[in-house]
mmCIF file of C-alpha atoms and ligand atoms in Angstrom:
data_model
loop_
_atom_site.group_PDB
_atom_site.id
_atom_site.type_symbol
_atom_site.label_atom_id
_atom_site.label_comp_id
_atom_site.label_asym_id
_atom_site.label_seq_id
_atom_site.Cartn_x
_atom_site.Cartn_y
_atom_site.Cartn_z
ATOM 1 C CA MET A 287 -10.307 -0.747 -23.321
ATOM 2 C CA ALA A 288 -11.355 1.943 -20.866
ATOM 3 C CA THR A 289 -10.942 5.704 -20.738
ATOM 4 C CA ILE A 290 -9.300 6.260 -17.359
ATOM 5 C CA ALA A 291 -8.606 9.367 -15.275
ATOM 6 C CA PHE A 292 -5.568 8.652 -13.077
ATOM 7 C CA LEU A 293 -5.017 10.994 -10.107
ATOM 8 C CA GLY A 294 -1.766 10.915 -8.096
ATOM 9 C CA LEU A 295 1.349 9.859 -9.977
ATOM 10 C CA GLY A 296 3.924 9.411 -7.211
ATOM 11 C CA ASN A 297 6.162 6.445 -6.462
ATOM 12 C CA MET A 298 3.222 4.059 -6.817
ATOM 13 C CA GLY A 299 0.752 5.868 -9.086
ATOM 14 C CA GLY A 300 3.356 6.684 -11.756
ATOM 15 C CA PRO A 301 4.276 3.074 -12.575
ATOM 16 C CA MET A 302 0.666 1.886 -12.135
ATOM 17 C CA ALA A 303 -0.506 4.439 -14.714
ATOM 18 C CA LYS A 304 2.263 3.379 -17.123
ATOM 19 C CA ASN A 305 1.164 -0.259 -16.840
ATOM 20 C CA LEU A 306 -2.426 0.705 -17.721
ATOM 21 C CA LEU A 307 -1.134 2.516 -20.819
ATOM 22 C CA ALA A 308 0.935 -0.546 -21.738
ATOM 23 C CA VAL A 309 -2.175 -2.774 -21.841
ATOM 24 C CA GLY A 310 -3.981 -0.304 -24.110
ATOM 25 C CA HIS A 311 -6.176 1.892 -21.890
ATOM 26 C CA LEU A 312 -6.574 5.600 -22.696
ATOM 27 C CA LEU A 313 -5.345 7.719 -19.795
ATOM 28 C CA THR A 314 -5.800 11.326 -18.770
ATOM 29 C CA VAL A 315 -3.679 12.079 -15.720
ATOM 30 C CA PHE A 316 -3.497 14.702 -12.997
ATOM 31 C CA ASP A 317 -0.985 15.317 -10.206
ATOM 32 C CA LEU A 318 -0.063 18.493 -8.331
ATOM 33 C CA VAL A 319 3.530 17.919 -9.494
ATOM 34 C CA GLU A 320 3.986 18.725 -13.193
ATOM 35 C CA ALA A 321 7.044 16.511 -13.623
ATOM 36 C CA ALA A 322 5.063 13.502 -12.384
ATOM 37 C CA CYS A 323 2.457 14.128 -15.107
ATOM 38 C CA ALA A 324 5.132 14.635 -17.760
ATOM 39 C CA ALA A 325 6.755 11.275 -16.977
ATOM 40 C CA VAL A 326 3.478 9.431 -17.655
ATOM 41 C CA ALA A 327 2.609 11.652 -20.640
ATOM 42 C CA ALA A 328 5.916 10.547 -22.201
ATOM 43 C CA GLU A 329 4.381 7.045 -22.406
ATOM 44 C CA GLY A 330 1.164 8.248 -24.068
ATOM 45 C CA ALA A 331 -1.134 9.791 -21.429
ATOM 46 C CA SER A 332 -2.864 13.164 -21.793
ATOM 47 C CA ILE A 333 -2.336 15.703 -19.014
ATOM 48 C CA ALA A 334 -5.325 17.477 -17.424
ATOM 49 C CA ALA A 335 -5.177 20.801 -15.587
ATOM 50 C CA SER A 336 -7.307 19.504 -12.698
ATOM 51 C CA ALA A 337 -8.837 16.325 -11.310
ATOM 52 C CA ALA A 338 -12.229 17.476 -12.608
ATOM 53 C CA GLU A 339 -10.865 17.973 -16.130
ATOM 54 C CA ALA A 340 -9.250 14.509 -16.041
ATOM 55 C CA ALA A 341 -12.532 12.950 -14.898
ATOM 56 C CA GLU A 342 -14.732 14.756 -17.469
ATOM 57 C CA SER A 343 -14.788 12.041 -20.109
ATOM 58 C CA ALA A 344 -13.566 9.078 -18.071
ATOM 59 C CA ASP A 345 -15.372 5.733 -17.628
ATOM 60 C CA VAL A 346 -13.091 4.930 -14.692
ATOM 61 C CA ILE A 347 -11.329 7.159 -12.129
ATOM 62 C CA ILE A 348 -8.342 5.744 -10.246
ATOM 63 C CA SER A 349 -6.751 7.686 -7.379
ATOM 64 C CA MET A 350 -3.424 6.932 -5.661
ATOM 65 C CA LEU A 351 -3.080 9.708 -3.091
ATOM 66 C CA PRO A 352 -1.165 10.127 0.172
ATOM 67 C CA ALA A 353 -3.912 10.082 2.843
ATOM 68 C CA GLY A 354 -7.620 10.234 3.692
ATOM 69 C CA LYS A 355 -7.813 14.045 3.600
ATOM 70 C CA HIS A 356 -6.633 14.058 -0.042
ATOM 71 C CA VAL A 357 -9.200 11.407 -0.999
ATOM 72 C CA ALA A 358 -12.031 13.210 0.826
ATOM 73 C CA GLY A 359 -10.966 16.524 -0.765
ATOM 74 C CA THR A 360 -10.937 14.955 -4.232
ATOM 75 C CA PHE A 361 -14.318 13.206 -4.087
ATOM 76 C CA LEU A 362 -16.559 14.820 -1.430
ATOM 77 C CA GLY A 363 -18.280 18.177 -1.061
ATOM 78 C CA GLU A 364 -19.545 20.681 -3.606
ATOM 79 C CA GLY A 365 -16.295 20.815 -5.535
ATOM 80 C CA GLY A 366 -15.649 17.066 -5.267
ATOM 81 C CA LEU A 367 -15.781 14.675 -8.182
ATOM 82 C CA LEU A 368 -18.842 12.744 -6.929
ATOM 83 C CA ALA A 369 -20.909 15.862 -7.567
ATOM 84 C CA LYS A 370 -19.565 16.148 -11.113
ATOM 85 C CA VAL A 371 -19.253 12.708 -12.698
ATOM 86 C CA SER A 372 -21.948 10.656 -14.419
ATOM 87 C CA THR A 373 -23.548 7.784 -12.495
ATOM 88 C CA ASP A 374 -21.982 5.131 -14.726
ATOM 89 C CA THR A 375 -18.443 6.153 -13.671
ATOM 90 C CA LEU A 376 -16.466 3.521 -11.751
ATOM 91 C CA ILE A 377 -14.209 5.001 -9.025
ATOM 92 C CA LEU A 378 -11.288 3.019 -7.594
ATOM 93 C CA ASP A 379 -9.260 4.536 -4.761
ATOM 94 C CA ALA A 380 -6.008 2.574 -4.418
ATOM 95 C CA SER A 381 -4.548 4.890 -1.735
ATOM 96 C CA THR A 382 -3.901 3.550 1.776
ATOM 97 C CA ILE A 383 -6.257 5.618 3.945
ATOM 98 C CA ASP A 384 -8.374 5.322 7.078
ATOM 99 C CA ALA A 385 -11.305 2.932 6.744
ATOM 100 C CA ALA A 386 -13.730 5.602 8.044
ATOM 101 C CA THR A 387 -13.010 7.956 5.126
ATOM 102 C CA ALA A 388 -13.231 5.072 2.638
ATOM 103 C CA ARG A 389 -16.667 4.166 4.058
ATOM 104 C CA GLN A 390 -17.756 7.811 3.956
ATOM 105 C CA VAL A 391 -16.813 8.196 0.283
ATOM 106 C CA GLY A 392 -18.328 4.782 -0.526
ATOM 107 C CA GLU A 393 -21.625 5.711 1.135
ATOM 108 C CA ALA A 394 -21.764 9.137 -0.541
ATOM 109 C CA ALA A 395 -21.130 7.468 -3.911
ATOM 110 C CA ALA A 396 -23.785 4.793 -3.275
ATOM 111 C CA GLU A 397 -26.378 7.500 -2.499
ATOM 112 C CA LEU A 398 -25.723 8.940 -5.959
ATOM 113 C CA GLY A 399 -25.758 5.505 -7.619
ATOM 114 C CA ILE A 400 -22.019 5.642 -8.421
ATOM 115 C CA ASP A 401 -19.830 2.522 -8.061
ATOM 116 C CA PHE A 402 -16.925 3.258 -5.672
ATOM 117 C CA MET A 403 -14.387 0.778 -4.335
ATOM 118 C CA ASP A 404 -11.505 1.220 -1.925
ATOM 119 C CA THR A 405 -8.767 -0.859 -3.562
ATOM 120 C CA PRO A 406 -5.564 -0.464 -1.504
ATOM 121 C CA VAL A 407 -2.536 -2.405 -2.672
ATOM 122 C CA SER A 408 0.177 -4.574 -1.248
ATOM 123 C CA GLY A 409 3.538 -5.049 -2.931
ATOM 124 C CA GLY A 410 5.277 -1.668 -2.933
ATOM 125 C CA VAL A 411 7.135 0.180 -5.662
ATOM 126 C CA ALA A 412 8.753 -2.909 -7.198
ATOM 127 C CA ALA A 413 5.397 -4.671 -7.633
ATOM 128 C CA ALA A 414 3.820 -1.437 -8.931
ATOM 129 C CA ALA A 415 6.497 -1.304 -11.652
ATOM 130 C CA ALA A 416 6.254 -5.037 -12.417
ATOM 131 C CA GLY A 417 2.425 -4.970 -12.546
ATOM 132 C CA THR A 418 2.199 -7.624 -9.826
ATOM 133 C CA LEU A 419 0.407 -5.703 -7.048
ATOM 134 C CA ALA A 420 -2.170 -7.351 -4.784
ATOM 135 C CA PHE A 421 -5.482 -5.468 -4.496
ATOM 136 C CA MET A 422 -7.945 -5.768 -1.594
ATOM 137 C CA CYS A 423 -11.273 -4.297 -2.601
ATOM 138 C CA GLY A 424 -14.181 -2.875 -0.617
ATOM 139 C CA GLY A 425 -17.533 -2.204 -2.305
ATOM 140 C CA SER A 426 -20.401 -4.041 -4.005
ATOM 141 C CA ALA A 427 -20.021 -7.322 -5.892
ATOM 142 C CA ALA A 428 -21.179 -5.554 -9.068
ATOM 143 C CA ALA A 429 -18.485 -2.887 -8.676
ATOM 144 C CA PHE A 430 -15.894 -5.627 -8.091
ATOM 145 C CA ASP A 431 -16.884 -7.341 -11.360
ATOM 146 C CA ARG A 432 -16.329 -4.034 -13.176
ATOM 147 C CA ALA A 433 -13.090 -3.273 -11.320
ATOM 148 C CA LYS A 434 -11.287 -6.615 -11.702
ATOM 149 C CA PRO A 435 -10.391 -6.369 -15.411
ATOM 150 C CA ILE A 436 -9.019 -2.850 -14.843
ATOM 151 C CA LEU A 437 -7.018 -3.868 -11.761
ATOM 152 C CA GLU A 438 -5.550 -6.797 -13.728
ATOM 153 C CA GLY A 439 -3.657 -4.182 -15.755
ATOM 154 C CA MET A 440 -1.706 -3.294 -12.587
ATOM 155 C CA GLY A 441 -1.692 -6.492 -10.545
ATOM 156 C CA SER A 442 -1.752 -10.269 -10.574
ATOM 157 C CA SER A 443 -5.254 -11.630 -11.196
ATOM 158 C CA GLU A 444 -4.898 -14.294 -8.465
ATOM 159 C CA LYS A 445 -4.106 -11.518 -5.941
ATOM 160 C CA ILE A 446 -7.210 -9.352 -6.527
ATOM 161 C CA PHE A 447 -9.634 -9.930 -3.641
ATOM 162 C CA HIS A 448 -13.160 -8.757 -2.846
ATOM 163 C CA ALA A 449 -12.803 -8.142 0.899
ATOM 164 C CA GLY A 450 -16.383 -6.960 1.567
ATOM 165 C CA PRO A 451 -18.384 -3.686 1.493
ATOM 166 C CA ALA A 452 -16.941 -0.149 1.295
ATOM 167 C CA GLY A 453 -14.028 0.257 3.712
ATOM 168 C CA ALA A 454 -13.308 -3.495 3.859
ATOM 169 C CA GLY A 455 -10.301 -3.120 1.550
ATOM 170 C CA GLN A 456 -8.727 -0.632 3.962
ATOM 171 C CA VAL A 457 -9.473 -2.882 6.959
ATOM 172 C CA ALA A 458 -7.812 -5.820 5.150
ATOM 173 C CA LYS A 459 -4.783 -3.686 4.272
ATOM 174 C CA ALA A 460 -4.454 -2.461 7.886
ATOM 175 C CA ALA A 461 -4.737 -6.035 9.209
ATOM 176 C CA ASN A 462 -2.104 -7.306 6.777
ATOM 177 C CA ASN A 463 0.427 -4.576 7.439
ATOM 178 C CA MET A 464 -0.024 -4.822 11.201
ATOM 179 C CA LEU A 465 0.726 -8.555 10.959
ATOM 180 C CA LEU A 466 3.706 -7.833 8.685
ATOM 181 C CA ALA A 467 5.169 -5.396 11.250
ATOM 182 C CA VAL A 468 4.651 -7.859 14.093
ATOM 183 C CA HIS A 469 6.283 -10.793 12.292
ATOM 184 C CA MET A 470 9.169 -8.650 11.006
ATOM 185 C CA ILE A 471 9.942 -7.614 14.601
ATOM 186 C CA GLY A 472 9.511 -11.212 15.815
ATOM 187 C CA THR A 473 11.782 -12.514 13.067
ATOM 188 C CA SER A 474 14.387 -9.883 13.960
ATOM 189 C CA GLU A 475 14.252 -10.848 17.657
ATOM 190 C CA ALA A 476 14.607 -14.558 16.879
ATOM 191 C CA LEU A 477 17.623 -13.954 14.614
ATOM 192 C CA ALA A 478 19.271 -11.531 17.081
ATOM 193 C CA MET A 479 18.837 -14.026 19.929
ATOM 194 C CA GLY A 480 20.287 -16.896 17.890
ATOM 195 C CA GLU A 481 23.219 -14.866 16.630
ATOM 196 C CA ALA A 482 24.047 -13.652 20.175
ATOM 197 C CA HIS A 483 24.361 -17.350 21.090
ATOM 198 C CA GLY A 484 26.783 -17.949 18.206
ATOM 199 C CA LEU A 485 24.392 -19.312 15.583
ATOM 200 C CA ASP A 486 24.855 -18.292 11.961
ATOM 201 C CA PRO A 487 21.749 -16.182 11.048
ATOM 202 C CA ALA A 488 21.668 -17.847 7.605
ATOM 203 C CA VAL A 489 21.567 -21.332 9.153
ATOM 204 C CA LEU A 490 18.992 -20.270 11.763
ATOM 205 C CA SER A 491 16.869 -18.766 8.963
ATOM 206 C CA GLU A 492 16.897 -22.097 7.087
ATOM 207 C CA ILE A 493 15.943 -23.966 10.276
ATOM 208 C CA MET A 494 13.003 -21.637 10.996
ATOM 209 C CA LYS A 495 11.870 -21.648 7.351
ATOM 210 C CA ALA A 496 11.642 -25.449 7.523
ATOM 211 C CA SER A 497 9.895 -25.273 10.913
ATOM 212 C CA SER A 498 6.810 -23.687 12.439
ATOM 213 C CA GLY A 499 8.357 -20.199 12.635
ATOM 214 C CA ASN A 500 8.314 -19.963 8.826
ATOM 215 C CA ASN A 501 6.926 -16.641 7.586
ATOM 216 C CA TRP A 502 7.054 -14.137 4.700
ATOM 217 C CA SER A 503 9.939 -12.109 6.205
ATOM 218 C CA LEU A 504 12.094 -15.255 6.370
ATOM 219 C CA GLN A 505 10.991 -16.451 2.936
ATOM 220 C CA VAL A 506 11.526 -13.359 0.827
ATOM 221 C CA TYR A 507 12.629 -10.380 2.970
ATOM 222 C CA ASN A 508 15.195 -11.571 5.520
ATOM 223 C CA PRO A 509 16.116 -8.582 7.762
ATOM 224 C CA TRP A 510 19.654 -9.837 8.536
ATOM 225 C CA PRO A 511 22.240 -8.319 6.139
ATOM 226 C CA ASP A 512 23.697 -10.669 3.524
ATOM 227 C CA VAL A 513 21.581 -13.700 4.382
ATOM 228 C CA MET A 514 19.546 -13.140 1.224
ATOM 229 C CA GLU A 515 20.509 -11.480 -2.060
ATOM 230 C CA GLY A 516 18.541 -8.596 -3.574
ATOM 231 C CA VAL A 517 16.662 -7.544 -0.416
ATOM 232 C CA PRO A 518 16.965 -4.161 1.378
ATOM 233 C CA SER A 519 18.929 -5.641 4.336
ATOM 234 C CA SER A 520 21.714 -6.584 1.909
ATOM 235 C CA ASN A 521 21.698 -3.055 0.446
ATOM 236 C CA ASN A 522 22.100 -0.915 3.584
ATOM 237 C CA TYR A 523 18.309 -0.983 4.060
ATOM 238 C CA GLN A 524 17.539 1.118 0.985
ATOM 239 C CA PRO A 525 13.733 0.860 0.562
ATOM 240 C CA GLY A 526 11.755 -1.210 -0.300
ATOM 241 C CA PHE A 527 9.026 -0.123 2.029
ATOM 242 C CA MET A 528 9.942 2.829 4.210
ATOM 243 C CA VAL A 529 9.711 2.951 8.015
ATOM 244 C CA ASP A 530 7.668 6.167 7.527
ATOM 245 C CA LEU A 531 5.010 4.232 5.584
ATOM 246 C CA MET A 532 4.971 1.398 8.149
ATOM 247 C CA VAL A 533 4.356 3.934 10.931
ATOM 248 C CA LYS A 534 1.522 5.423 8.845
ATOM 249 C CA ASP A 535 -0.032 1.980 8.267
ATOM 250 C CA LEU A 536 0.312 0.942 11.929
ATOM 251 C CA GLY A 537 -1.444 4.181 12.927
ATOM 252 C CA LEU A 538 -4.314 3.279 10.580
ATOM 253 C CA ALA A 539 -4.389 -0.284 11.983
ATOM 254 C CA CYS A 540 -4.584 1.046 15.564
ATOM 255 C CA GLU A 541 -7.519 3.267 14.518
ATOM 256 C CA VAL A 542 -9.275 0.284 12.924
ATOM 257 C CA ALA A 543 -8.754 -1.818 16.081
ATOM 258 C CA GLU A 544 -9.898 0.936 18.428
ATOM 259 C CA SER A 545 -13.010 1.691 16.385
ATOM 260 C CA CYS A 546 -14.288 -1.872 16.926
ATOM 261 C CA GLY A 547 -13.031 -2.404 20.487
ATOM 262 C CA VAL A 548 -10.243 -4.890 19.673
ATOM 263 C CA ASP A 549 -7.252 -4.431 21.984
ATOM 264 C CA ASN A 550 -4.435 -4.991 19.460
ATOM 265 C CA GLN A 551 -1.614 -5.265 21.992
ATOM 266 C CA MET A 552 0.968 -6.667 19.546
ATOM 267 C CA GLY A 553 0.014 -4.039 16.977
ATOM 268 C CA LYS A 554 0.447 -1.278 19.573
ATOM 269 C CA LYS A 555 3.853 -2.663 20.588
ATOM 270 C CA ALA A 556 4.860 -2.745 16.910
ATOM 271 C CA MET A 557 3.672 0.869 16.556
ATOM 272 C CA ALA A 558 5.798 1.897 19.568
ATOM 273 C CA ALA A 559 8.874 0.078 18.194
ATOM 274 C CA TYR A 560 8.565 1.517 14.678
ATOM 275 C CA SER A 561 7.851 5.026 16.037
ATOM 276 C CA ALA A 562 10.989 4.872 18.226
ATOM 277 C CA HIS A 563 13.039 3.636 15.260
ATOM 278 C CA GLN A 564 11.596 6.428 13.084
ATOM 279 C CA ALA A 565 12.435 9.036 15.752
ATOM 280 C CA GLU A 566 16.077 7.965 15.542
ATOM 281 C CA GLY A 567 16.201 9.196 11.922
ATOM 282 C CA ASN A 568 15.296 5.922 10.176
ATOM 283 C CA GLY A 569 12.044 7.077 8.531
ATOM 284 C CA PRO A 570 13.331 6.899 4.935
ATOM 285 C CA ARG A 571 15.041 3.505 5.432
ATOM 286 C CA ASP A 572 13.461 0.124 4.721
ATOM 287 C CA PHE A 573 11.179 -1.254 7.447
ATOM 288 C CA SER A 574 13.337 -4.383 7.834
ATOM 289 C CA SER A 575 15.969 -2.085 9.447
ATOM 290 C CA ILE A 576 13.909 -2.610 12.638
ATOM 291 C CA LEU A 577 16.498 -5.384 13.201
ATOM 292 C CA GLU A 578 18.965 -2.640 14.211
ATOM 293 C CA TRP A 579 16.483 -1.265 16.763
ATOM 294 C CA VAL A 580 15.866 -4.766 18.139
ATOM 295 C CA LYS A 581 19.626 -5.383 18.532
ATOM 296 C CA ALA A 582 20.101 -2.004 20.271
ATOM 297 C CA GLN A 583 17.508 -2.725 23.052
HETATM 298 P P1 NAD B 738 3.854 9.636 -3.185
HETATM 299 O O1 NAD B 738 3.934 10.682 -2.144
HETATM 300 O O2 NAD B 738 5.088 9.225 -3.917
HETATM 301 O O3 NAD B 738 2.764 10.049 -4.296
HETATM 302 C C1 NAD B 738 1.553 10.718 -4.012
HETATM 303 C C2 NAD B 738 1.275 11.629 -5.197
HETATM 304 O O4 NAD B 738 -0.011 12.221 -5.029
HETATM 305 C C3 NAD B 738 2.291 12.789 -5.313
HETATM 306 O O5 NAD B 738 2.841 12.798 -6.614
HETATM 307 C C4 NAD B 738 1.447 14.029 -5.020
HETATM 308 O O6 NAD B 738 1.871 15.167 -5.742
HETATM 309 C C5 NAD B 738 0.065 13.579 -5.492
HETATM 310 N N1 NAD B 738 -1.051 14.321 -4.915
HETATM 311 C C6 NAD B 738 -1.228 14.731 -3.632
HETATM 312 N N2 NAD B 738 -2.418 15.340 -3.509
HETATM 313 C C7 NAD B 738 -3.003 15.330 -4.734
HETATM 314 C C8 NAD B 738 -4.244 15.791 -5.245
HETATM 315 N N3 NAD B 738 -5.126 16.404 -4.465
HETATM 316 N N4 NAD B 738 -4.517 15.564 -6.548
HETATM 317 C C9 NAD B 738 -3.622 14.946 -7.351
HETATM 318 N N5 NAD B 738 -2.438 14.478 -6.942
HETATM 319 C C10 NAD B 738 -2.117 14.674 -5.635
HETATM 320 O O7 NAD B 738 3.183 8.364 -2.476
HETATM 321 P P2 NAD B 738 3.213 6.836 -2.971
HETATM 322 O O8 NAD B 738 4.390 6.144 -2.384
HETATM 323 O O9 NAD B 738 2.964 6.797 -4.435
HETATM 324 O O10 NAD B 738 1.945 6.272 -2.183
HETATM 325 C C11 NAD B 738 0.614 6.548 -2.610
HETATM 326 C C12 NAD B 738 -0.332 5.781 -1.723
HETATM 327 O O11 NAD B 738 -0.031 4.383 -1.808
HETATM 328 C C13 NAD B 738 -0.236 6.152 -0.244
HETATM 329 O O12 NAD B 738 -1.521 6.130 0.311
HETATM 330 C C14 NAD B 738 0.647 5.056 0.329
HETATM 331 O O13 NAD B 738 0.416 4.828 1.701
HETATM 332 C C15 NAD B 738 0.224 3.868 -0.515
HETATM 333 N N6 NAD B 738 1.226 2.792 -0.638
HETATM 334 C C16 NAD B 738 2.529 3.081 -0.864
HETATM 335 C C17 NAD B 738 3.441 2.041 -0.997
HETATM 336 C C18 NAD B 738 4.913 2.330 -1.245
HETATM 337 O O14 NAD B 738 5.729 1.395 -1.119
HETATM 338 N N7 NAD B 738 5.295 3.544 -1.636
HETATM 339 C C19 NAD B 738 3.018 0.718 -0.913
HETATM 340 C C20 NAD B 738 1.660 0.450 -0.723
HETATM 341 C C21 NAD B 738 0.766 1.506 -0.592
#
């Protein structure tokens, strides 16, 4: 079992840290919000007064922070953790951030001989609580071999992938979420068109699931209310995965595309649609509520 410093105990980090405790790891945790630390301490973690204090005696550091600036601030520069930890520390950043910052931290760590991986997740709050997250990892093969047994405490072993070198995890995450946005909008358009012609959206969904339009949104996350039980569309679009986070991820995907000269036209259209939907006050709602925006066009 490992001694782990866990930094960032929000909607995702809190349940991920609890799952690591449940499989027997020793955790010292730090978050800017005291109540977030207390909730994980109630399950057996120690609370540190700073990220540096949490990292002092840790074999592994896991961060789950909002954005690239928080990750850079935590690890880089004179006061950053890279300058403080021993070279045998394994660092796993599970936050969804820009690939450029992930590469920068990965390269700075490699220069010091420290194993760093960007390990963003897919699955959302429900999978974080259930311990069934997917992880897409960027870094060396040796770091991946060290990381996998730790990540298995928070995710499904068959969904832990080595995507490539530092930054590759973030590129994979951006690619996946861009595709998710595009097929959620496409699914919504197909259902809205069928329903406007008098088809039952539940019947049309079954037809498309059995045909070449089959996709994840139809299989497990149907955006049409009351076609499927237990999904956000059947619960007034309570998240789930918020529109705000989809806009964030599409912004990161557009940066990734631009930085390599790929003209991601569908991704940009999805970004415009989700941004317009967000501007109408839907940021905190589930991303499948884009169906309402599609119907209103
Ligand atoms: P959140 O806002 O609920 O939690 C972030 C936590 O980080 C907060 O508790 C905050 O106090 C803490 N924090 C901020 N700066 C810090 C610092 N310098 N040191 C220590 N703690 C600090 O966010 P979340 O929903 O848990 O998401 C975390 C990351 O996971 C984000 O990058 C997000 O894009 C990604 N993500 C979220 C979901 C989701 O469904 N919520 C799904 C996949 C990926």
